[in-house]
mmCIF file with all atom_site columns, N, CA and C in Angstrom:
data_model
loop_
_atom_site.group_PDB
_atom_site.id
_atom_site.type_symbol
_atom_site.label_atom_id
_atom_site.label_alt_id
_atom_site.label_comp_id
_atom_site.label_asym_id
_atom_site.label_entity_id
_atom_site.label_seq_id
_atom_site.pdbx_PDB_ins_code
_atom_site.Cartn_x
_atom_site.Cartn_y
_atom_site.Cartn_z
_atom_site.occupancy
_atom_site.B_iso_or_equiv
_atom_site.pdbx_formal_charge
_atom_site.auth_seq_id
_atom_site.auth_comp_id
_atom_site.auth_asym_id
_atom_site.auth_atom_id
_atom_site.pdbx_PDB_model_num
ATOM 1   N N  . MET A 1 1  ? 1.354  20.554  -7.065  1.00 0.00 ? 1  MET A N  1
ATOM 2   C CA . MET A 1 1  ? 1.511  20.915  -8.599  1.00 0.00 ? 1  MET A CA 1
ATOM 3   C C  . MET A 1 1  ? 0.723  22.253  -8.279  1.00 0.00 ? 1  MET A C  1
ATOM 4   N N  . ALA A 1 2  ? -0.018 22.387  -7.128  1.00 0.00 ? 2  ALA A N  1
ATOM 5   C CA . ALA A 1 2  ? -1.066 23.460  -7.211  1.00 0.00 ? 2  ALA A CA 1
ATOM 6   C C  . ALA A 1 2  ? -0.007 24.680  -6.635  1.00 0.00 ? 2  ALA A C  1
ATOM 7   N N  . GLY A 1 3  ? 0.836  24.547  -5.991  1.00 0.00 ? 3  GLY A N  1
ATOM 8   C CA . GLY A 1 3  ? 1.456  25.410  -5.449  1.00 0.00 ? 3  GLY A CA 1
ATOM 9   C C  . GLY A 1 3  ? 2.226  26.082  -6.456  1.00 0.00 ? 3  GLY A C  1
ATOM 10  N N  . VAL A 1 4  ? 3.071  25.102  -7.472  1.00 0.00 ? 4  VAL A N  1
ATOM 11  C CA . VAL A 1 4  ? 3.619  25.916  -8.366  1.00 0.00 ? 4  VAL A CA 1
ATOM 12  C C  . VAL A 1 4  ? 3.049  26.544  -9.530  1.00 0.00 ? 4  VAL A C  1
ATOM 13  N N  . ARG A 1 5  ? 1.791  25.905  -9.685  1.00 0.00 ? 5  ARG A N  1
ATOM 14  C CA . ARG A 1 5  ? 0.934  26.749  -10.857 1.00 0.00 ? 5  ARG A CA 1
ATOM 15  C C  . ARG A 1 5  ? 0.653  28.236  -9.744  1.00 0.00 ? 5  ARG A C  1
ATOM 16  N N  . GLY A 1 6  ? 0.218  28.024  -8.175  1.00 0.00 ? 6  GLY A N  1
ATOM 17  C CA . GLY A 1 6  ? -0.038 29.701  -7.813  1.00 0.00 ? 6  GLY A CA 1
ATOM 18  C C  . GLY A 1 6  ? 1.427  30.295  -7.850  1.00 0.00 ? 6  GLY A C  1
ATOM 19  N N  . LEU A 1 7  ? 2.019  30.178  -8.294  1.00 0.00 ? 7  LEU A N  1
ATOM 20  C CA . LEU A 1 7  ? 2.983  31.052  -8.181  1.00 0.00 ? 7  LEU A CA 1
ATOM 21  C C  . LEU A 1 7  ? 3.211  31.958  -9.340  1.00 0.00 ? 7  LEU A C  1
ATOM 22  N N  . GLY A 1 8  ? 2.848  31.576  -10.759 1.00 0.00 ? 8  GLY A N  1
ATOM 23  C CA . GLY A 1 8  ? 2.734  32.280  -11.856 1.00 0.00 ? 8  GLY A CA 1
ATOM 24  C C  . GLY A 1 8  ? 3.943  32.655  -12.046 1.00 0.00 ? 8  GLY A C  1
ATOM 25  N N  . GLY A 1 9  ? 3.891  33.229  -13.589 1.00 0.00 ? 9  GLY A N  1
ATOM 26  C CA . GLY A 1 9  ? 5.092  34.103  -13.637 1.00 0.00 ? 9  GLY A CA 1
ATOM 27  C C  . GLY A 1 9  ? 6.062  34.754  -13.344 1.00 0.00 ? 9  GLY A C  1
ATOM 28  N N  . ASP A 1 10 ? 5.324  35.204  -12.159 1.00 0.00 ? 10 ASP A N  1
ATOM 29  C CA . ASP A 1 10 ? 6.131  36.686  -11.300 1.00 0.00 ? 10 ASP A CA 1
ATOM 30  C C  . ASP A 1 10 ? 6.742  35.878  -10.459 1.00 0.00 ? 10 ASP A C  1
ATOM 31  N N  . GLY A 1 11 ? 5.819  34.931  -9.882  1.00 0.00 ? 11 GLY A N  1
ATOM 32  C CA . GLY A 1 11 ? 6.371  34.185  -8.728  1.00 0.00 ? 11 GLY A CA 1
ATOM 33  C C  . GLY A 1 11 ? 7.853  33.401  -9.098  1.00 0.00 ? 11 GLY A C  1
ATOM 34  N N  . LEU A 1 12 ? 7.446  32.571  -10.231 1.00 0.00 ? 12 LEU A N  1
ATOM 35  C CA . LEU A 1 12 ? 8.638  32.313  -10.568 1.00 0.00 ? 12 LEU A CA 1
ATOM 36  C C  . LEU A 1 12 ? 9.739  32.771  -10.643 1.00 0.00 ? 12 LEU A C  1
ATOM 37  N N  . SER A 1 13 ? 9.925  34.234  -11.175 1.00 0.00 ? 13 SER A N  1
ATOM 38  C CA . SER A 1 13 ? 10.781 34.988  -11.808 1.00 0.00 ? 13 SER A CA 1
ATOM 39  C C  . SER A 1 13 ? 11.569 35.267  -10.414 1.00 0.00 ? 13 SER A C  1
ATOM 40  N N  . ARG A 1 14 ? 10.615 35.810  -9.163  1.00 0.00 ? 14 ARG A N  1
ATOM 41  C CA . ARG A 1 14 ? 11.019 36.474  -7.863  1.00 0.00 ? 14 ARG A CA 1
ATOM 42  C C  . ARG A 1 14 ? 12.246 35.592  -7.167  1.00 0.00 ? 14 ARG A C  1
ATOM 43  N N  . PRO A 1 15 ? 13.531 36.396  -6.305  1.00 0.00 ? 15 PRO A N  1
ATOM 44  C CA . PRO A 1 15 ? 14.416 35.390  -6.114  1.00 0.00 ? 15 PRO A CA 1
ATOM 45  C C  . PRO A 1 15 ? 13.867 34.682  -4.642  1.00 0.00 ? 15 PRO A C  1
ATOM 46  N N  . CYS A 1 16 ? 14.325 33.657  -4.867  1.00 0.00 ? 16 CYS A N  1
ATOM 47  C CA . CYS A 1 16 ? 13.906 32.209  -3.563  1.00 0.00 ? 16 CYS A CA 1
ATOM 48  C C  . CYS A 1 16 ? 13.619 32.980  -1.746  1.00 0.00 ? 16 CYS A C  1
ATOM 49  N N  . GLY A 1 17 ? 14.744 34.110  -2.017  1.00 0.00 ? 17 GLY A N  1
ATOM 50  C CA . GLY A 1 17 ? 14.828 34.221  -0.550  1.00 0.00 ? 17 GLY A CA 1
ATOM 51  C C  . GLY A 1 17 ? 16.115 33.743  0.643   1.00 0.00 ? 17 GLY A C  1
ATOM 52  N N  . PRO A 1 18 ? 15.787 34.564  1.393   1.00 0.00 ? 18 PRO A N  1
ATOM 53  C CA . PRO A 1 18 ? 17.113 34.401  2.860   1.00 0.00 ? 18 PRO A CA 1
ATOM 54  C C  . PRO A 1 18 ? 17.129 32.413  2.730   1.00 0.00 ? 18 PRO A C  1
ATOM 55  N N  . ALA A 1 19 ? 16.073 32.251  3.248   1.00 0.00 ? 19 ALA A N  1
ATOM 56  C CA . ALA A 1 19 ? 15.890 30.354  3.530   1.00 0.00 ? 19 ALA A CA 1
ATOM 57  C C  . ALA A 1 19 ? 16.826 29.677  2.729   1.00 0.00 ? 19 ALA A C  1
ATOM 58  N N  . GLU A 1 20 ? 17.275 29.952  1.305   1.00 0.00 ? 20 GLU A N  1
ATOM 59  C CA . GLU A 1 20 ? 17.944 29.083  0.522   1.00 0.00 ? 20 GLU A CA 1
ATOM 60  C C  . GLU A 1 20 ? 19.473 29.773  0.390   1.00 0.00 ? 20 GLU A C  1
ATOM 61  N N  . GLY A 1 21 ? 19.801 30.297  1.482   1.00 0.00 ? 21 GLY A N  1
ATOM 62  C CA . GLY A 1 21 ? 20.992 30.478  1.832   1.00 0.00 ? 21 GLY A CA 1
ATOM 63  C C  . GLY A 1 21 ? 21.620 31.146  1.192   1.00 0.00 ? 21 GLY A C  1
ATOM 64  N N  . PRO A 1 22 ? 23.023 30.906  0.031   1.00 0.00 ? 22 PRO A N  1
ATOM 65  C CA . PRO A 1 22 ? 24.011 31.218  -1.225  1.00 0.00 ? 22 PRO A CA 1
ATOM 66  C C  . PRO A 1 22 ? 22.813 31.280  -2.355  1.00 0.00 ? 22 PRO A C  1
ATOM 67  N N  . TYR A 1 23 ? 22.044 30.612  -2.545  1.00 0.00 ? 23 TYR A N  1
ATOM 68  C CA . TYR A 1 23 ? 21.239 30.619  -3.632  1.00 0.00 ? 23 TYR A CA 1
ATOM 69  C C  . TYR A 1 23 ? 20.052 31.416  -3.326  1.00 0.00 ? 23 TYR A C  1
ATOM 70  N N  . ALA A 1 24 ? 19.986 32.792  -2.682  1.00 0.00 ? 24 ALA A N  1
ATOM 71  C CA . ALA A 1 24 ? 18.709 33.449  -2.131  1.00 0.00 ? 24 ALA A CA 1
ATOM 72  C C  . ALA A 1 24 ? 18.541 34.147  -3.170  1.00 0.00 ? 24 ALA A C  1
ATOM 73  N N  . GLY A 1 25 ? 19.463 34.827  -4.082  1.00 0.00 ? 25 GLY A N  1
ATOM 74  C CA . GLY A 1 25 ? 19.349 35.429  -5.199  1.00 0.00 ? 25 GLY A CA 1
ATOM 75  C C  . GLY A 1 25 ? 18.673 34.723  -6.353  1.00 0.00 ? 25 GLY A C  1
ATOM 76  N N  . CYS A 1 26 ? 19.046 33.174  -6.655  1.00 0.00 ? 26 CYS A N  1
ATOM 77  C CA . CYS A 1 26 ? 18.124 32.377  -7.594  1.00 0.00 ? 26 CYS A CA 1
ATOM 78  C C  . CYS A 1 26 ? 16.722 32.704  -7.776  1.00 0.00 ? 26 CYS A C  1
ATOM 79  N N  . PRO A 1 27 ? 16.375 32.646  -9.019  1.00 0.00 ? 27 PRO A N  1
ATOM 80  C CA . PRO A 1 27 ? 14.913 32.396  -9.289  1.00 0.00 ? 27 PRO A CA 1
ATOM 81  C C  . PRO A 1 27 ? 14.373 31.503  -8.768  1.00 0.00 ? 27 PRO A C  1
ATOM 82  N N  . MET A 1 28 ? 12.828 31.785  -8.112  1.00 0.00 ? 28 MET A N  1
ATOM 83  C CA . MET A 1 28 ? 12.152 30.144  -7.582  1.00 0.00 ? 28 MET A CA 1
ATOM 84  C C  . MET A 1 28 ? 12.139 29.066  -9.005  1.00 0.00 ? 28 MET A C  1
ATOM 85  N N  . ALA A 1 29 ? 12.276 29.536  -9.537  1.00 0.00 ? 29 ALA A N  1
ATOM 86  C CA . ALA A 1 29 ? 12.181 28.758  -10.771 1.00 0.00 ? 29 ALA A CA 1
ATOM 87  C C  . ALA A 1 29 ? 13.195 27.534  -10.891 1.00 0.00 ? 29 ALA A C  1
ATOM 88  N N  . ALA A 1 30 ? 14.505 28.030  -10.694 1.00 0.00 ? 30 ALA A N  1
ATOM 89  C CA . ALA A 1 30 ? 15.737 27.044  -10.202 1.00 0.00 ? 30 ALA A CA 1
ATOM 90  C C  . ALA A 1 30 ? 15.322 25.921  -9.195  1.00 0.00 ? 30 ALA A C  1
ATOM 91  N N  . LEU A 1 31 ? 14.934 26.836  -8.258  1.00 0.00 ? 31 LEU A N  1
ATOM 92  C CA . LEU A 1 31 ? 14.693 25.805  -7.047  1.00 0.00 ? 31 LEU A CA 1
ATOM 93  C C  . LEU A 1 31 ? 13.490 24.939  -7.241  1.00 0.00 ? 31 LEU A C  1
ATOM 94  N N  . VAL A 1 32 ? 12.461 25.082  -7.896  1.00 0.00 ? 32 VAL A N  1
ATOM 95  C CA . VAL A 1 32 ? 11.469 24.213  -8.225  1.00 0.00 ? 32 VAL A CA 1
ATOM 96  C C  . VAL A 1 32 ? 12.216 23.396  -9.417  1.00 0.00 ? 32 VAL A C  1
ATOM 97  N N  . LEU A 1 33 ? 13.012 23.501  -10.353 1.00 0.00 ? 33 LEU A N  1
ATOM 98  C CA . LEU A 1 33 ? 13.416 22.191  -11.015 1.00 0.00 ? 33 LEU A CA 1
ATOM 99  C C  . LEU A 1 33 ? 14.706 21.698  -10.241 1.00 0.00 ? 33 LEU A C  1
ATOM 100 N N  . HIS A 1 34 ? 15.294 22.527  -9.677  1.00 0.00 ? 34 HIS A N  1
ATOM 101 C CA . HIS A 1 34 ? 16.298 21.292  -8.566  1.00 0.00 ? 34 HIS A CA 1
ATOM 102 C C  . HIS A 1 34 ? 15.620 20.408  -7.707  1.00 0.00 ? 34 HIS A C  1
ATOM 103 N N  . ILE A 1 35 ? 13.980 20.618  -7.228  1.00 0.00 ? 35 ILE A N  1
ATOM 104 C CA . ILE A 1 35 ? 13.897 19.975  -6.272  1.00 0.00 ? 35 ILE A CA 1
ATOM 105 C C  . ILE A 1 35 ? 13.075 18.845  -7.291  1.00 0.00 ? 35 ILE A C  1
ATOM 106 N N  . HIS A 1 36 ? 12.754 19.068  -8.525  1.00 0.00 ? 36 HIS A N  1
ATOM 107 C CA . HIS A 1 36 ? 11.665 18.453  -9.106  1.00 0.00 ? 36 HIS A CA 1
ATOM 108 C C  . HIS A 1 36 ? 13.268 16.807  -9.761  1.00 0.00 ? 36 HIS A C  1
ATOM 109 N N  . ARG A 1 37 ? 14.421 17.313  -9.718  1.00 0.00 ? 37 ARG A N  1
ATOM 110 C CA . ARG A 1 37 ? 15.033 16.896  -9.991  1.00 0.00 ? 37 ARG A CA 1
ATOM 111 C C  . ARG A 1 37 ? 15.638 15.668  -9.167  1.00 0.00 ? 37 ARG A C  1
ATOM 112 N N  . GLU A 1 38 ? 15.884 16.257  -7.544  1.00 0.00 ? 38 GLU A N  1
ATOM 113 C CA . GLU A 1 38 ? 15.847 15.323  -6.733  1.00 0.00 ? 38 GLU A CA 1
ATOM 114 C C  . GLU A 1 38 ? 15.223 14.489  -6.664  1.00 0.00 ? 38 GLU A C  1
ATOM 115 N N  . VAL A 1 39 ? 13.958 14.736  -6.724  1.00 0.00 ? 39 VAL A N  1
ATOM 116 C CA . VAL A 1 39 ? 12.747 13.919  -6.823  1.00 0.00 ? 39 VAL A CA 1
ATOM 117 C C  . VAL A 1 39 ? 12.783 12.673  -7.782  1.00 0.00 ? 39 VAL A C  1
ATOM 118 N N  . ILE A 1 40 ? 13.286 13.091  -8.997  1.00 0.00 ? 40 ILE A N  1
ATOM 119 C CA . ILE A 1 40 ? 13.352 12.123  -9.797  1.00 0.00 ? 40 ILE A CA 1
ATOM 120 C C  . ILE A 1 40 ? 14.524 11.117  -9.042  1.00 0.00 ? 40 ILE A C  1
ATOM 121 N N  . HIS A 1 41 ? 15.625 11.566  -8.856  1.00 0.00 ? 41 HIS A N  1
ATOM 122 C CA . HIS A 1 41 ? 16.929 10.815  -8.540  1.00 0.00 ? 41 HIS A CA 1
ATOM 123 C C  . HIS A 1 41 ? 16.620 9.925   -7.467  1.00 0.00 ? 41 HIS A C  1
ATOM 124 N N  . HIS A 1 42 ? 15.822 10.522  -6.232  1.00 0.00 ? 42 HIS A N  1
ATOM 125 C CA . HIS A 1 42 ? 15.770 9.874   -5.081  1.00 0.00 ? 42 HIS A CA 1
ATOM 126 C C  . HIS A 1 42 ? 14.699 8.742   -5.746  1.00 0.00 ? 42 HIS A C  1
ATOM 127 N N  . GLY A 1 43 ? 13.594 9.008   -6.295  1.00 0.00 ? 43 GLY A N  1
ATOM 128 C CA . GLY A 1 43 ? 12.553 8.011   -7.006  1.00 0.00 ? 43 GLY A CA 1
ATOM 129 C C  . GLY A 1 43 ? 13.074 6.761   -7.561  1.00 0.00 ? 43 GLY A C  1
ATOM 130 N N  . ALA A 1 44 ? 14.210 7.238   -8.223  1.00 0.00 ? 44 ALA A N  1
ATOM 131 C CA . ALA A 1 44 ? 15.428 6.058   -8.778  1.00 0.00 ? 44 ALA A CA 1
ATOM 132 C C  . ALA A 1 44 ? 15.595 5.246   -8.165  1.00 0.00 ? 44 ALA A C  1
ATOM 133 N N  . GLU A 1 45 ? 16.588 5.790   -7.298  1.00 0.00 ? 45 GLU A N  1
ATOM 134 C CA . GLU A 1 45 ? 17.024 4.980   -6.321  1.00 0.00 ? 45 GLU A CA 1
ATOM 135 C C  . GLU A 1 45 ? 16.465 4.103   -5.402  1.00 0.00 ? 45 GLU A C  1
ATOM 136 N N  . VAL A 1 46 ? 15.131 4.824   -4.724  1.00 0.00 ? 46 VAL A N  1
ATOM 137 C CA . VAL A 1 46 ? 14.311 3.791   -3.762  1.00 0.00 ? 46 VAL A CA 1
ATOM 138 C C  . VAL A 1 46 ? 14.200 2.473   -5.060  1.00 0.00 ? 46 VAL A C  1
ATOM 139 N N  . SER A 1 47 ? 13.436 3.127   -6.243  1.00 0.00 ? 47 SER A N  1
ATOM 140 C CA . SER A 1 47 ? 12.950 1.926   -6.906  1.00 0.00 ? 47 SER A CA 1
ATOM 141 C C  . SER A 1 47 ? 14.097 0.710   -7.329  1.00 0.00 ? 47 SER A C  1
ATOM 142 N N  . LEU A 1 48 ? 15.636 1.563   -7.774  1.00 0.00 ? 48 LEU A N  1
ATOM 143 C CA . LEU A 1 48 ? 16.171 0.161   -7.717  1.00 0.00 ? 48 LEU A CA 1
ATOM 144 C C  . LEU A 1 48 ? 16.722 -0.504  -6.546  1.00 0.00 ? 48 LEU A C  1
ATOM 145 N N  . LEU A 1 49 ? 16.539 0.000   -5.572  1.00 0.00 ? 49 LEU A N  1
ATOM 146 C CA . LEU A 1 49 ? 16.920 -0.983  -3.967  1.00 0.00 ? 49 LEU A CA 1
ATOM 147 C C  . LEU A 1 49 ? 15.341 -1.640  -3.811  1.00 0.00 ? 49 LEU A C  1
ATOM 148 N N  . ARG A 1 50 ? 14.053 -1.388  -4.386  1.00 0.00 ? 50 ARG A N  1
ATOM 149 C CA . ARG A 1 50 ? 13.295 -2.379  -4.487  1.00 0.00 ? 50 ARG A CA 1
ATOM 150 C C  . ARG A 1 50 ? 13.429 -3.321  -5.150  1.00 0.00 ? 50 ARG A C  1
ATOM 151 N N  . ASP A 1 51 ? 13.668 -3.192  -6.304  1.00 0.00 ? 51 ASP A N  1
ATOM 152 C CA . ASP A 1 51 ? 13.715 -3.971  -7.538  1.00 0.00 ? 51 ASP A CA 1
ATOM 153 C C  . ASP A 1 51 ? 15.009 -4.784  -6.739  1.00 0.00 ? 51 ASP A C  1
ATOM 154 N N  . LEU A 1 52 ? 15.942 -4.823  -6.538  1.00 0.00 ? 52 LEU A N  1
ATOM 155 C CA . LEU A 1 52 ? 17.386 -5.494  -5.958  1.00 0.00 ? 52 LEU A CA 1
ATOM 156 C C  . LEU A 1 52 ? 16.513 -6.507  -4.600  1.00 0.00 ? 52 LEU A C  1
ATOM 157 N N  . TYR A 1 53 ? 15.940 -5.473  -3.693  1.00 0.00 ? 53 TYR A N  1
ATOM 158 C CA . TYR A 1 53 ? 15.460 -6.260  -2.353  1.00 0.00 ? 53 TYR A CA 1
ATOM 159 C C  . TYR A 1 53 ? 14.707 -7.771  -3.233  1.00 0.00 ? 53 TYR A C  1
ATOM 160 N N  . LEU A 1 54 ? 13.640 -7.414  -4.060  1.00 0.00 ? 54 LEU A N  1
ATOM 161 C CA . LEU A 1 54 ? 12.857 -8.722  -4.509  1.00 0.00 ? 54 LEU A CA 1
ATOM 162 C C  . LEU A 1 54 ? 13.288 -9.300  -5.515  1.00 0.00 ? 54 LEU A C  1
ATOM 163 N N  . ASN A 1 55 ? 14.557 -9.032  -6.253  1.00 0.00 ? 55 ASN A N  1
ATOM 164 C CA . ASN A 1 55 ? 14.651 -10.241 -7.040  1.00 0.00 ? 55 ASN A CA 1
ATOM 165 C C  . ASN A 1 55 ? 16.380 -10.878 -5.933  1.00 0.00 ? 55 ASN A C  1
ATOM 166 N N  . ARG A 1 56 ? 16.142 -10.628 -4.687  1.00 0.00 ? 56 ARG A N  1
ATOM 167 C CA . ARG A 1 56 ? 17.557 -11.388 -3.928  1.00 0.00 ? 56 ARG A CA 1
ATOM 168 C C  . ARG A 1 56 ? 17.761 -12.433 -4.246  1.00 0.00 ? 56 ARG A C  1
ATOM 169 N N  . ALA A 1 57 ? 19.019 -13.006 -3.984  1.00 0.00 ? 57 ALA A N  1
ATOM 170 C CA . ALA A 1 57 ? 18.951 -14.668 -4.264  1.00 0.00 ? 57 ALA A CA 1
ATOM 171 C C  . ALA A 1 57 ? 18.520 -15.490 -3.265  1.00 0.00 ? 57 ALA A C  1
#
């Protein structure tokens, strides 16, 4: 959270840069949102597997 807050408006508007390959020109805000969606998605998968394991027959 501190890292994203530290970017500020200007940092979130700047391009991601060459480390992001074909998405190098996309704004940093797009990368932050993508990572956020991925964390939610994979967290849900882990929770599902945990619940299935706990309730196995």
